[in-house]
Short mmCIF file of C-alpha atoms and ligand atoms in Angstrom, two decimals:
data_model
loop_
_atom_site.label_atom_id
_atom_site.label_comp_id
_atom_site.label_asym_id
_atom_site.label_seq_id
_atom_site.Cartn_x
_atom_site.Cartn_y
_atom_site.Cartn_z
CA MET A 1 -72.40 40.69 17.33
CA THR A 2 -69.30 39.20 18.79
CA ASP A 3 -66.39 41.39 19.93
CA PRO A 4 -63.50 40.68 17.59
CA ALA A 5 -60.89 41.39 20.10
CA ARG A 6 -62.23 38.96 22.70
CA ASP A 7 -62.52 36.36 19.93
CA ILE A 8 -58.74 37.06 19.42
CA ASP A 9 -58.09 36.71 23.21
CA ALA A 10 -60.29 33.48 23.39
CA LEU A 11 -58.38 31.69 20.72
CA ARG A 12 -55.12 32.45 22.21
CA THR A 13 -56.40 30.74 25.45
CA GLN A 14 -57.71 28.10 23.52
CA PHE A 15 -54.29 27.69 21.61
CA ALA A 16 -52.35 27.79 25.05
CA GLU A 17 -54.45 24.93 26.52
CA GLU A 18 -54.41 22.51 23.46
CA LEU A 19 -50.44 23.31 23.32
CA ALA A 20 -50.36 22.28 26.62
CA ARG A 21 -51.90 18.94 26.07
CA ALA A 22 -50.17 18.31 22.74
CA SER A 23 -46.93 16.12 23.28
CA GLY A 24 -44.80 14.49 20.65
CA GLU A 25 -44.36 15.49 17.02
CA PRO A 26 -47.72 14.30 15.41
CA ALA A 27 -49.69 15.97 17.92
CA LEU A 28 -47.99 19.26 17.53
CA ARG A 29 -48.31 18.93 14.01
CA ALA A 30 -52.04 18.62 14.42
CA VAL A 31 -52.19 21.62 16.42
CA ARG A 32 -50.12 23.70 14.10
CA ASP A 33 -52.55 22.59 11.20
CA ARG A 34 -55.71 23.35 13.23
CA TYR A 35 -54.59 26.88 13.96
CA LEU A 36 -52.44 27.90 11.08
CA ALA A 37 -53.65 26.05 8.13
CA ARG A 38 -54.19 28.45 5.11
CA LYS A 39 -57.66 26.70 4.56
CA GLY A 40 -59.86 26.07 7.50
CA GLY A 41 -57.18 27.15 10.16
CA LEU A 42 -58.81 28.77 12.86
CA VAL A 43 -56.52 31.78 12.48
CA SER A 44 -57.58 32.08 8.96
CA ALA A 45 -61.29 31.95 10.05
CA LEU A 46 -60.69 34.73 12.47
CA LEU A 47 -58.99 36.89 9.89
CA ARG A 48 -61.87 36.37 7.43
CA GLY A 49 -64.36 37.30 10.15
CA LEU A 50 -62.81 40.58 10.42
CA GLY A 51 -64.73 41.47 7.28
CA ALA A 52 -67.74 42.05 9.68
CA ALA A 53 -66.14 44.49 11.67
CA PRO A 54 -66.44 48.20 11.29
CA ALA A 55 -63.93 49.73 8.69
CA GLU A 56 -62.14 52.06 10.98
CA GLU A 57 -61.49 48.95 13.42
CA ARG A 58 -60.22 46.47 10.65
CA PRO A 59 -56.60 47.54 10.50
CA ARG A 60 -56.27 47.35 14.43
CA LEU A 61 -58.10 44.23 14.64
CA GLY A 62 -55.78 42.81 11.57
CA GLN A 63 -52.68 43.54 13.55
CA LEU A 64 -54.05 41.76 16.63
CA VAL A 65 -54.73 38.62 14.57
CA ASN A 66 -51.48 38.71 12.58
CA ALA A 67 -49.81 38.97 16.16
CA LEU A 68 -51.55 36.05 17.56
CA LYS A 69 -50.64 34.26 14.06
CA GLN A 70 -46.81 35.23 14.71
CA GLU A 71 -47.20 34.20 18.16
CA ILE A 72 -48.51 30.76 17.56
CA GLU A 73 -46.08 30.14 15.01
CA THR A 74 -43.05 31.22 17.25
CA THR A 75 -44.45 28.98 20.00
CA LEU A 76 -45.03 25.94 17.96
CA ASP A 77 -41.69 26.43 16.44
CA ALA A 78 -39.87 26.66 19.62
CA ARG A 79 -41.65 23.33 20.91
CA ALA A 80 -40.74 21.58 17.66
CA SER A 81 -37.02 22.50 18.01
CA GLU A 82 -37.44 21.44 21.91
CA ALA A 83 -38.77 18.11 20.74
CA ALA A 84 -36.02 17.63 18.07
CA GLY A 85 -33.45 18.72 20.95
CA ALA A 86 -34.33 15.47 22.72
CA ARG A 87 -32.24 14.05 19.71
CA PRO A 88 -28.57 14.61 19.81
CA PRO A 89 -27.56 17.59 18.01
CA THR A 90 -26.21 17.38 14.60
CA GLY A 91 -22.18 16.52 14.77
CA ALA A 92 -22.63 14.89 18.33
CA VAL A 93 -21.21 11.63 19.02
CA ASP A 94 -23.93 8.93 19.52
CA VAL A 95 -22.32 6.58 21.81
CA THR A 96 -25.32 4.13 21.59
CA LEU A 97 -24.77 3.53 18.03
CA PRO A 98 -22.84 0.38 16.83
CA GLY A 99 -19.24 1.41 16.26
CA ARG A 100 -17.56 1.46 12.73
CA VAL A 101 -15.07 -1.03 12.25
CA PRO A 102 -11.78 0.63 11.74
CA GLY A 103 -9.95 -0.68 8.68
CA THR A 104 -6.91 -2.84 10.02
CA GLY A 105 -3.77 -2.10 8.10
CA HIS A 106 -1.13 -4.43 7.02
CA ARG A 107 2.54 -4.41 5.54
CA HIS A 108 3.10 -3.64 2.17
CA PRO A 109 2.91 -6.67 -0.17
CA LEU A 110 6.54 -6.27 -1.15
CA THR A 111 7.39 -6.28 2.67
CA LEU A 112 5.31 -9.30 3.39
CA LEU A 113 6.93 -10.91 0.09
CA ARG A 114 10.54 -10.19 1.47
CA GLU A 115 9.59 -11.40 4.86
CA ARG A 116 8.34 -14.55 3.38
CA ILE A 117 11.45 -14.94 1.38
CA GLU A 118 13.58 -14.50 4.54
CA MET A 119 11.85 -17.05 6.27
CA ILE A 120 12.30 -19.76 3.59
CA PHE A 121 16.10 -18.86 3.49
CA SER A 122 16.17 -18.55 7.27
CA ARG A 123 14.89 -22.18 7.69
CA MET A 124 17.64 -23.41 5.44
CA GLY A 125 20.22 -21.81 7.88
CA PHE A 126 20.89 -18.64 6.19
CA LEU A 127 21.84 -15.41 8.10
CA VAL A 128 19.81 -12.29 7.04
CA ILE A 129 21.98 -9.33 6.50
CA GLU A 130 21.65 -5.55 5.36
CA GLY A 131 24.03 -3.03 4.03
CA PRO A 132 24.29 0.56 2.82
CA GLU A 133 22.36 1.86 -0.06
CA LEU A 134 24.84 4.46 -0.64
CA GLU A 135 27.85 2.44 -2.12
CA ASP A 136 31.48 3.26 -3.50
CA ASP A 137 32.67 1.79 -6.94
CA TYR A 138 34.89 -0.72 -5.21
CA HIS A 139 32.03 -2.86 -3.62
CA ASN A 140 29.55 -2.29 -6.11
CA PHE A 141 31.68 -2.93 -9.17
CA GLU A 142 35.49 -3.30 -8.96
CA ALA A 143 35.50 -6.02 -6.16
CA LEU A 144 33.01 -7.99 -8.20
CA ASN A 145 35.30 -8.46 -11.16
CA MET A 146 33.86 -5.10 -12.76
CA PRO A 147 37.01 -2.88 -13.44
CA PRO A 148 36.37 0.66 -14.33
CA GLU A 149 35.51 0.40 -18.35
CA HIS A 150 34.11 -3.11 -17.82
CA PRO A 151 31.39 -3.49 -20.63
CA ALA A 152 29.10 -5.18 -17.95
CA ARG A 153 28.90 -2.05 -16.06
CA ASP A 154 26.81 -0.53 -18.93
CA MET A 155 23.79 -2.79 -17.76
CA GLN A 156 23.89 -1.03 -14.51
CA ASP A 157 23.96 2.77 -15.02
CA THR A 158 23.30 4.34 -11.79
CA LEU A 159 22.99 7.72 -10.13
CA TYR A 160 26.09 9.15 -8.57
CA LEU A 161 26.52 11.37 -5.86
CA ALA A 162 27.89 15.02 -6.58
CA ALA A 163 30.29 14.53 -3.97
CA PRO A 164 31.33 11.52 -1.76
CA VAL A 165 29.26 11.10 1.46
CA ARG A 166 30.26 8.86 4.43
CA SER A 167 28.03 5.76 3.91
CA LEU A 168 26.73 3.83 6.99
CA ALA A 169 29.42 1.27 6.53
CA GLY A 170 32.07 4.15 6.86
CA SER A 171 33.41 4.24 3.33
CA ALA A 172 33.21 7.10 0.98
CA ALA A 173 30.21 6.63 -1.23
CA THR A 174 29.91 8.03 -4.44
CA LEU A 175 26.91 6.09 -5.97
CA LEU A 176 23.56 4.37 -5.19
CA ARG A 177 23.92 0.77 -5.36
CA THR A 178 22.69 -0.83 -8.52
CA HIS A 179 22.61 -4.22 -6.89
CA THR A 180 22.70 -6.09 -3.68
CA SER A 181 25.88 -8.19 -4.97
CA GLY A 182 28.21 -5.61 -3.06
CA MET A 183 27.07 -7.25 0.20
CA GLN A 184 28.95 -10.41 -0.68
CA ILE A 185 32.22 -8.33 -0.68
CA ARG A 186 31.17 -6.45 2.56
CA HIS A 187 30.55 -9.60 4.37
CA MET A 188 33.49 -11.79 3.17
CA GLU A 189 35.71 -8.90 3.98
CA THR A 190 34.94 -9.03 7.48
CA HIS A 191 34.06 -12.47 8.25
CA PRO A 192 36.06 -15.67 7.42
CA PRO A 193 34.24 -18.41 5.85
CA PRO A 194 31.99 -20.32 5.77
CA VAL A 195 29.29 -18.15 4.51
CA ARG A 196 25.68 -18.60 4.10
CA LEU A 197 23.62 -15.54 3.91
CA ILE A 198 20.94 -13.43 2.07
CA ALA A 199 21.03 -9.61 1.75
CA PRO A 200 17.69 -7.88 0.92
CA GLY A 201 17.49 -4.27 0.15
CA ARG A 202 16.75 -1.43 -1.98
CA VAL A 203 18.68 -0.94 -5.20
CA TYR A 204 18.73 1.71 -7.87
CA ARG A 205 19.34 2.24 -11.66
CA ARG A 206 19.00 4.90 -14.12
CA ASP A 207 15.85 3.48 -15.55
CA ASN A 208 12.75 5.15 -16.61
CA LEU A 209 9.33 3.95 -15.24
CA ASP A 210 7.65 1.62 -17.31
CA LEU A 211 5.51 -1.72 -16.86
CA THR A 212 8.75 -3.58 -15.61
CA HIS A 213 11.03 -0.88 -14.40
CA THR A 214 11.37 1.61 -11.79
CA PRO A 215 14.49 3.38 -10.67
CA MET A 216 14.25 1.98 -6.95
CA PHE A 217 13.50 -1.71 -6.57
CA THR A 218 14.42 -4.29 -4.11
CA GLN A 219 16.74 -7.37 -4.57
CA VAL A 220 17.76 -10.46 -2.41
CA GLU A 221 21.24 -11.41 -2.73
CA GLY A 222 22.46 -14.90 -1.68
CA LEU A 223 25.84 -16.07 -0.89
CA VAL A 224 27.04 -19.41 0.35
CA VAL A 225 31.05 -20.18 0.61
CA GLY A 226 32.61 -23.19 2.29
CA ASP A 227 34.73 -26.21 1.72
CA HIS A 228 32.57 -28.20 -0.49
CA VAL A 229 30.06 -26.00 -2.20
CA THR A 230 29.05 -27.20 -5.47
CA LEU A 231 26.68 -26.33 -8.52
CA ALA A 232 24.36 -29.02 -7.19
CA ASP A 233 23.93 -26.99 -3.95
CA LEU A 234 22.87 -23.92 -5.71
CA LYS A 235 20.55 -26.00 -7.66
CA GLY A 236 19.31 -28.00 -4.70
CA THR A 237 18.81 -24.52 -2.59
CA LEU A 238 17.09 -22.69 -5.39
CA PHE A 239 14.74 -25.45 -6.20
CA THR A 240 13.73 -25.76 -2.75
CA PHE A 241 13.14 -22.20 -2.60
CA VAL A 242 10.82 -21.95 -5.80
CA ARG A 243 8.77 -24.92 -4.65
CA GLU A 244 8.35 -23.33 -1.14
CA LEU A 245 7.30 -19.87 -2.54
CA PHE A 246 5.53 -20.72 -5.71
CA GLY A 247 4.22 -24.48 -5.16
CA GLU A 248 5.13 -27.95 -5.46
CA ASP A 249 4.33 -28.10 -9.13
CA ARG A 250 6.83 -25.77 -10.15
CA GLN A 251 9.65 -26.74 -12.32
CA VAL A 252 12.96 -24.99 -12.49
CA ARG A 253 15.65 -24.65 -15.29
CA PHE A 254 19.13 -23.20 -15.37
CA ARG A 255 20.12 -21.40 -18.66
CA PRO A 256 23.77 -20.45 -19.32
CA SER A 257 24.22 -16.60 -18.93
CA PHE A 258 26.98 -14.08 -17.82
CA PHE A 259 28.01 -12.36 -14.71
CA PRO A 260 31.49 -11.12 -13.94
CA TYR A 261 31.33 -12.25 -10.52
CA THR A 262 30.10 -15.66 -11.12
CA GLU A 263 31.87 -18.68 -13.34
CA PRO A 264 29.90 -20.63 -14.56
CA SER A 265 26.64 -18.26 -14.33
CA ALA A 266 23.32 -19.23 -15.00
CA GLU A 267 19.77 -17.44 -15.43
CA VAL A 268 17.01 -19.33 -13.49
CA ASP A 269 13.71 -19.77 -15.11
CA ILE A 270 10.53 -21.09 -13.35
CA SER A 271 7.70 -22.84 -14.81
CA CYS A 272 4.67 -20.52 -15.87
CA GLY A 273 2.13 -20.66 -13.33
CA ALA A 274 -0.44 -19.26 -15.69
CA CYS A 275 -0.33 -22.00 -18.38
CA GLY A 276 1.22 -24.90 -16.31
CA GLY A 277 4.34 -24.60 -18.32
CA THR A 278 2.74 -25.55 -21.61
CA GLY A 279 3.22 -21.75 -23.10
CA ILE A 280 -0.04 -22.42 -25.20
CA ASP A 281 -1.81 -19.24 -25.73
CA CYS A 282 0.03 -17.67 -22.53
CA SER A 283 0.83 -14.09 -22.37
CA MET A 284 2.31 -14.28 -19.04
CA CYS A 285 5.42 -16.40 -20.46
CA LYS A 286 5.13 -15.15 -23.85
CA ARG A 287 4.32 -18.82 -25.10
CA THR A 288 7.48 -19.93 -23.67
CA GLY A 289 6.07 -21.98 -20.91
CA TRP A 290 9.02 -20.25 -18.66
CA LEU A 291 9.53 -17.25 -16.35
CA GLU A 292 12.90 -15.77 -15.61
CA ILE A 293 13.27 -15.26 -11.82
CA LEU A 294 17.19 -14.58 -11.06
CA GLY A 295 20.66 -14.55 -11.77
CA SER A 296 23.03 -17.04 -10.15
CA GLY A 297 26.42 -18.75 -10.69
CA MET A 298 29.48 -20.22 -8.80
CA VAL A 299 31.48 -17.47 -7.10
CA HIS A 300 34.49 -16.20 -9.30
CA PRO A 301 38.07 -16.79 -8.16
CA ALA A 302 38.63 -13.02 -8.77
CA VAL A 303 35.84 -12.20 -6.13
CA PHE A 304 37.64 -14.49 -3.66
CA GLU A 305 41.03 -12.75 -4.35
CA ALA A 306 39.32 -9.44 -3.84
CA VAL A 307 38.40 -10.35 -0.30
CA GLY A 308 41.23 -12.28 0.81
CA TYR A 309 39.65 -15.68 0.60
CA ASP A 310 41.71 -18.70 -0.96
CA PRO A 311 40.15 -19.37 -4.26
CA GLU A 312 42.05 -22.66 -4.42
CA ARG A 313 40.34 -24.03 -1.18
CA TYR A 314 37.17 -22.47 -1.14
CA THR A 315 33.91 -22.55 -3.58
CA GLY A 316 30.57 -20.82 -3.40
CA PHE A 317 27.64 -19.95 -5.12
CA ALA A 318 25.63 -16.62 -5.22
CA PHE A 319 22.44 -15.53 -6.38
CA GLY A 320 20.20 -12.26 -6.88
CA MET A 321 16.68 -11.77 -7.43
CA GLY A 322 14.31 -8.78 -7.69
CA ILE A 323 11.64 -8.98 -5.08
CA GLU A 324 8.95 -6.64 -7.34
CA ARG A 325 9.99 -9.29 -10.16
CA VAL A 326 9.08 -12.46 -8.15
CA ALA A 327 5.95 -10.20 -6.78
CA LEU A 328 5.05 -10.04 -10.53
CA LEU A 329 5.31 -13.51 -11.26
CA LYS A 330 3.82 -14.63 -8.04
CA TRP A 331 0.72 -12.70 -8.30
CA GLY A 332 0.41 -12.27 -12.06
CA VAL A 333 0.71 -8.14 -11.64
CA GLU A 334 1.31 -6.83 -14.97
CA ASP A 335 2.44 -3.24 -13.78
CA ILE A 336 5.43 -2.96 -11.49
CA ARG A 337 4.35 0.75 -10.71
CA LEU A 338 1.45 -0.49 -8.90
CA PHE A 339 3.35 -1.47 -6.25
CA TYR A 340 4.39 2.02 -5.40
CA GLU A 341 1.05 3.96 -5.95
CA ASN A 342 -0.25 3.28 -2.63
CA ASP A 343 -3.64 2.56 -3.77
CA PHE A 344 -5.40 0.16 -1.05
CA ARG A 345 -7.55 -1.37 -3.72
CA PHE A 346 -4.47 -2.92 -5.15
CA LEU A 347 -2.53 -3.17 -2.18
CA GLU A 348 -5.26 -5.36 -0.25
CA GLN A 349 -5.40 -7.82 -2.76
CA PHE A 350 -2.10 -9.79 -1.68
CA PRO A 351 -2.57 -11.88 1.60
CA LEU A 352 0.63 -13.90 2.37
N1 DAH B 401 23.53 -8.66 -9.52
C1 DAH B 401 22.76 -9.17 -10.33
C2 DAH B 401 21.77 -8.14 -11.09
O1 DAH B 401 21.45 -7.16 -10.44
C3 DAH B 401 22.16 -10.24 -9.92
C4 DAH B 401 22.87 -11.47 -9.89
C5 DAH B 401 23.30 -12.42 -10.84
C6 DAH B 401 23.50 -11.82 -8.45
C7 DAH B 401 24.31 -13.47 -10.37
C8 DAH B 401 24.34 -12.68 -8.17
C9 DAH B 401 24.60 -13.49 -9.25
O2 DAH B 401 24.98 -12.82 -7.10
O3 DAH B 401 25.55 -14.59 -8.71
O4 DAH B 401 21.11 -8.30 -12.03
#
């Protein structure tokens, strides 16, 4: 009869030799199966063989076999994790992998649009100026021929400051400007004619958020003053602008309107891009074929008087448009709020 203790030692030696020869994960797995498989494994066979040993020897021999089993398991585990160690530990940087391409950022569509508008007017010789968002009543309303109690103020309810603060321009600001038209006054106060400028910037209204309103939005003001500036210049300028921005196929129409700081005044519409101006079944232009884009007119003599320009000598035109509005029209966006929600899926759709 064989000596079970010797058999155990022999198996230990045999395992050590086989393990030494095994390299690579498949070979290690084969060794594990050969020794530890529950059915037909060499260790299980050894355990079963103990049945033939004398009863008083069995517990001790059983312990020895179990110890060997443990040993084999531990050794195999150690080899396996050594083999895995050749791979980078989880979380480490594998510098041999191809890189992830970082998403390239870009400016906000409204910024791109503002720059595009600035470029179009720059090419027509317009100066681009900016001014304070904190404004005083005089520049926002009064000098624009809207004295206190003037009904036109109702259309532009704004946010007032609890106490006047010193604005960037040095005056005592009491409100957030409702439009960029105050920049007409600010510029003319400090510069003699001629004038040819645009003034882009943020403006504020006491409006609730909805599809077409935000309490803060951006406008571009335009002002041209000189010796022989006429309504034809206004039309030609805006016509050129619209075709540059929207395309050569667009029509422009002037509709009589009212603003206290222009006389005559006009609202300007462009033909609808969605239906080609036909209006047929078009939700974009509500079947009119036209989209309102801006307000404009010939500078009112009272405005010239406020800034000390001679209304007998000078004439001028002015216009003001909302950049968001232009964006909605240009890209067919239906909800102005999307421009302020910073959702990349939206913002990435507007290459200019
Ligand atoms: N300030 C006007 C507004 O916010 C827009 C506007 C209309 C500006 C006519 C002008 C103008 O310069 O002449 O609704």
